[in-house]
mmCIF file with all atom_site columns, C-alpha atoms in Angstrom:
data_model
loop_
_atom_site.group_PDB
_atom_site.id
_atom_site.type_symbol
_atom_site.label_atom_id
_atom_site.label_alt_id
_atom_site.label_comp_id
_atom_site.label_asym_id
_atom_site.label_entity_id
_atom_site.label_seq_id
_atom_site.pdbx_PDB_ins_code
_atom_site.Cartn_x
_atom_site.Cartn_y
_atom_site.Cartn_z
_atom_site.occupancy
_atom_site.B_iso_or_equiv
_atom_site.pdbx_formal_charge
_atom_site.auth_seq_id
_atom_site.auth_comp_id
_atom_site.auth_asym_id
_atom_site.auth_atom_id
_atom_site.pdbx_PDB_model_num
ATOM 1  C CA . ALA A 1 1  ? 2.650   9.265   -20.004 1.00 77.00 ? 1  ALA A CA 1
ATOM 2  C CA . GLN A 1 2  ? 3.642   11.249  -16.895 1.00 73.00 ? 2  GLN A CA 1
ATOM 3  C CA . TYR A 1 3  ? 4.360   8.189   -14.741 1.00 71.00 ? 3  TYR A CA 1
ATOM 4  C CA . GLY A 1 4  ? 5.101   5.546   -17.367 1.00 77.00 ? 4  GLY A CA 1
ATOM 5  C CA . THR A 1 5  ? 8.823   6.220   -17.477 1.00 81.00 ? 5  THR A CA 1
ATOM 6  C CA . CYS A 1 6  ? 9.242   5.896   -13.702 1.00 75.00 ? 6  CYS A CA 1
ATOM 7  C CA . SER A 1 7  ? 11.651  8.813   -13.889 1.00 77.00 ? 7  SER A CA 1
ATOM 8  C CA . LEU A 1 8  ? 10.256  10.922  -11.029 1.00 75.00 ? 8  LEU A CA 1
ATOM 9  C CA . ARG A 1 9  ? 11.513  8.746   -8.202  1.00 81.00 ? 9  ARG A CA 1
ATOM 10 C CA . LYS A 1 10 ? 12.442  5.105   -7.669  1.00 86.00 ? 10 LYS A CA 1
ATOM 11 C CA . MET A 1 11 ? 11.658  3.390   -4.375  1.00 91.00 ? 11 MET A CA 1
ATOM 12 C CA . SER A 1 12 ? 11.474  -0.106  -3.025  1.00 93.00 ? 12 SER A CA 1
ATOM 13 C CA . VAL A 1 13 ? 8.127   -1.499  -1.921  1.00 93.00 ? 13 VAL A CA 1
ATOM 14 C CA . MET A 1 14 ? 9.252   -1.186  1.699   1.00 94.00 ? 14 MET A CA 1
ATOM 15 C CA . GLU A 1 15 ? 10.092  2.501   1.175   1.00 95.00 ? 15 GLU A CA 1
ATOM 16 C CA . VAL A 1 16 ? 6.638   3.125   -0.285  1.00 94.00 ? 16 VAL A CA 1
ATOM 17 C CA . LEU A 1 17 ? 4.989   1.267   2.623   1.00 94.00 ? 17 LEU A CA 1
ATOM 18 C CA . GLU A 1 18 ? 6.905   3.503   5.046   1.00 94.00 ? 18 GLU A CA 1
ATOM 19 C CA . LEU A 1 19 ? 5.805   6.621   3.140   1.00 93.00 ? 19 LEU A CA 1
ATOM 20 C CA . LEU A 1 20 ? 2.175   5.507   3.383   1.00 90.00 ? 20 LEU A CA 1
ATOM 21 C CA . ASP A 1 21 ? 2.436   5.980   7.133   1.00 90.00 ? 21 ASP A CA 1
ATOM 22 C CA . GLN A 1 22 ? 2.920   9.729   6.572   1.00 89.00 ? 22 GLN A CA 1
ATOM 23 C CA . LEU A 1 23 ? -0.525  10.295  5.111   1.00 86.00 ? 23 LEU A CA 1
ATOM 24 C CA . VAL A 1 24 ? -4.057  10.287  6.422   1.00 78.00 ? 24 VAL A CA 1
ATOM 25 C CA . ASP A 1 25 ? -6.313  8.362   4.083   1.00 74.00 ? 25 ASP A CA 1
ATOM 26 C CA . GLU A 1 26 ? -9.454  10.395  3.345   1.00 76.00 ? 26 GLU A CA 1
ATOM 27 C CA . SER A 1 27 ? -11.452 7.172   3.154   1.00 74.00 ? 27 SER A CA 1
ATOM 28 C CA . ASP A 1 28 ? -10.384 6.190   6.712   1.00 71.00 ? 28 ASP A CA 1
ATOM 29 C CA . PRO A 1 29 ? -9.456  9.425   8.545   1.00 65.00 ? 29 PRO A CA 1
ATOM 30 C CA . ASP A 1 30 ? -10.153 8.068   12.040  1.00 70.00 ? 30 ASP A CA 1
ATOM 31 C CA . VAL A 1 31 ? -7.999  4.928   11.857  1.00 72.00 ? 31 VAL A CA 1
ATOM 32 C CA . ASP A 1 32 ? -5.469  4.833   14.686  1.00 78.00 ? 32 ASP A CA 1
ATOM 33 C CA . PHE A 1 33 ? -2.879  2.555   13.107  1.00 82.00 ? 33 PHE A CA 1
ATOM 34 C CA . PRO A 1 34 ? -0.386  3.167   10.276  1.00 86.00 ? 34 PRO A CA 1
ATOM 35 C CA . ASN A 1 35 ? -1.431  2.603   6.665   1.00 86.00 ? 35 ASN A CA 1
ATOM 36 C CA . SER A 1 36 ? 1.379   0.068   6.249   1.00 91.00 ? 36 SER A CA 1
ATOM 37 C CA . PHE A 1 37 ? -0.245  -2.039  8.968   1.00 91.00 ? 37 PHE A CA 1
ATOM 38 C CA . HIS A 1 38 ? -3.372  -2.243  6.832   1.00 88.00 ? 38 HIS A CA 1
ATOM 39 C CA . ALA A 1 39 ? -1.304  -3.501  3.887   1.00 92.00 ? 39 ALA A CA 1
ATOM 40 C CA . PHE A 1 40 ? 0.357   -6.240  5.954   1.00 94.00 ? 40 PHE A CA 1
ATOM 41 C CA . GLN A 1 41 ? -2.954  -7.111  7.615   1.00 93.00 ? 41 GLN A CA 1
ATOM 42 C CA . THR A 1 42 ? -4.646  -7.469  4.234   1.00 94.00 ? 42 THR A CA 1
ATOM 43 C CA . ALA A 1 43 ? -1.858  -9.641  2.830   1.00 96.00 ? 43 ALA A CA 1
ATOM 44 C CA . GLU A 1 44 ? -1.884  -11.865 5.911   1.00 97.00 ? 44 GLU A CA 1
ATOM 45 C CA . GLY A 1 45 ? -5.668  -12.250 5.799   1.00 97.00 ? 45 GLY A CA 1
ATOM 46 C CA . ILE A 1 46 ? -5.485  -13.297 2.172   1.00 97.00 ? 46 ILE A CA 1
ATOM 47 C CA . ARG A 1 47 ? -2.635  -15.712 2.951   1.00 97.00 ? 47 ARG A CA 1
ATOM 48 C CA . ARG A 1 48 ? -4.722  -17.411 5.622   1.00 98.00 ? 48 ARG A CA 1
ATOM 49 C CA . ALA A 1 49 ? -7.792  -17.632 3.386   1.00 98.00 ? 49 ALA A CA 1
ATOM 50 C CA . HIS A 1 50 ? -5.906  -18.624 0.214   1.00 98.00 ? 50 HIS A CA 1
ATOM 51 C CA . PRO A 1 51 ? -2.563  -20.206 1.196   1.00 97.00 ? 51 PRO A CA 1
ATOM 52 C CA . ASP A 1 52 ? -2.018  -21.605 -2.300  1.00 97.00 ? 52 ASP A CA 1
ATOM 53 C CA . LYS A 1 53 ? -2.299  -18.265 -4.123  1.00 97.00 ? 53 LYS A CA 1
ATOM 54 C CA . ASP A 1 54 ? 0.979   -16.437 -3.461  1.00 95.00 ? 54 ASP A CA 1
ATOM 55 C CA . TRP A 1 55 ? 0.226   -13.902 -6.206  1.00 97.00 ? 55 TRP A CA 1
ATOM 56 C CA . PHE A 1 56 ? -2.914  -12.924 -4.265  1.00 97.00 ? 56 PHE A CA 1
ATOM 57 C CA . HIS A 1 57 ? -0.886  -12.361 -1.056  1.00 97.00 ? 57 HIS A CA 1
ATOM 58 C CA . LEU A 1 58 ? 1.285   -9.926  -2.995  1.00 96.00 ? 58 LEU A CA 1
ATOM 59 C CA . VAL A 1 59 ? -1.745  -8.096  -4.411  1.00 96.00 ? 59 VAL A CA 1
ATOM 60 C CA . GLY A 1 60 ? -3.046  -7.662  -0.857  1.00 95.00 ? 60 GLY A CA 1
ATOM 61 C CA . LEU A 1 61 ? 0.227   -6.075  0.176   1.00 94.00 ? 61 LEU A CA 1
ATOM 62 C CA . LEU A 1 62 ? 0.435   -3.768  -2.839  1.00 94.00 ? 62 LEU A CA 1
ATOM 63 C CA . HIS A 1 63 ? -3.202  -2.754  -3.237  1.00 92.00 ? 63 HIS A CA 1
ATOM 64 C CA . ASP A 1 64 ? -2.908  0.717   -1.645  1.00 88.00 ? 64 ASP A CA 1
ATOM 65 C CA . LEU A 1 65 ? 0.617   1.713   -2.713  1.00 91.00 ? 65 LEU A CA 1
ATOM 66 C CA . GLY A 1 66 ? -0.710  4.207   -5.257  1.00 89.00 ? 66 GLY A CA 1
ATOM 67 C CA . LYS A 1 67 ? -2.017  6.336   -2.395  1.00 89.00 ? 67 LYS A CA 1
ATOM 68 C CA . VAL A 1 68 ? 1.548   7.516   -1.830  1.00 90.00 ? 68 VAL A CA 1
ATOM 69 C CA . LEU A 1 69 ? 1.126   9.765   -4.890  1.00 88.00 ? 69 LEU A CA 1
ATOM 70 C CA . VAL A 1 70 ? -0.772  12.213  -2.680  1.00 89.00 ? 70 VAL A CA 1
ATOM 71 C CA . LEU A 1 71 ? 2.598   13.047  -1.103  1.00 88.00 ? 71 LEU A CA 1
ATOM 72 C CA . PHE A 1 72 ? 3.769   14.151  -4.558  1.00 85.00 ? 72 PHE A CA 1
ATOM 73 C CA . GLY A 1 73 ? 0.843   16.477  -5.269  1.00 86.00 ? 73 GLY A CA 1
ATOM 74 C CA . GLU A 1 74 ? -1.789  14.114  -6.651  1.00 86.00 ? 74 GLU A CA 1
ATOM 75 C CA . PRO A 1 75 ? -5.319  14.251  -5.185  1.00 85.00 ? 75 PRO A CA 1
ATOM 76 C CA . GLN A 1 76 ? -6.635  11.386  -3.080  1.00 81.00 ? 76 GLN A CA 1
#
């Protein structure tokens, strides 16, 4: 109910990917590259493995976007 209305903030996918770079993921605290790089890397890996499944490429790109909620007070 809290997030269903999307009334807290509206952002593009690119804006959320940029925000991801501001956080340190507790599951990978020692990674030296931005979190957005992981999203693009995942999407590209899926594209190479499954070139005919464009929906899957998109899922690879979006799979970690929810982590941005930590910047708005949610726990990781």
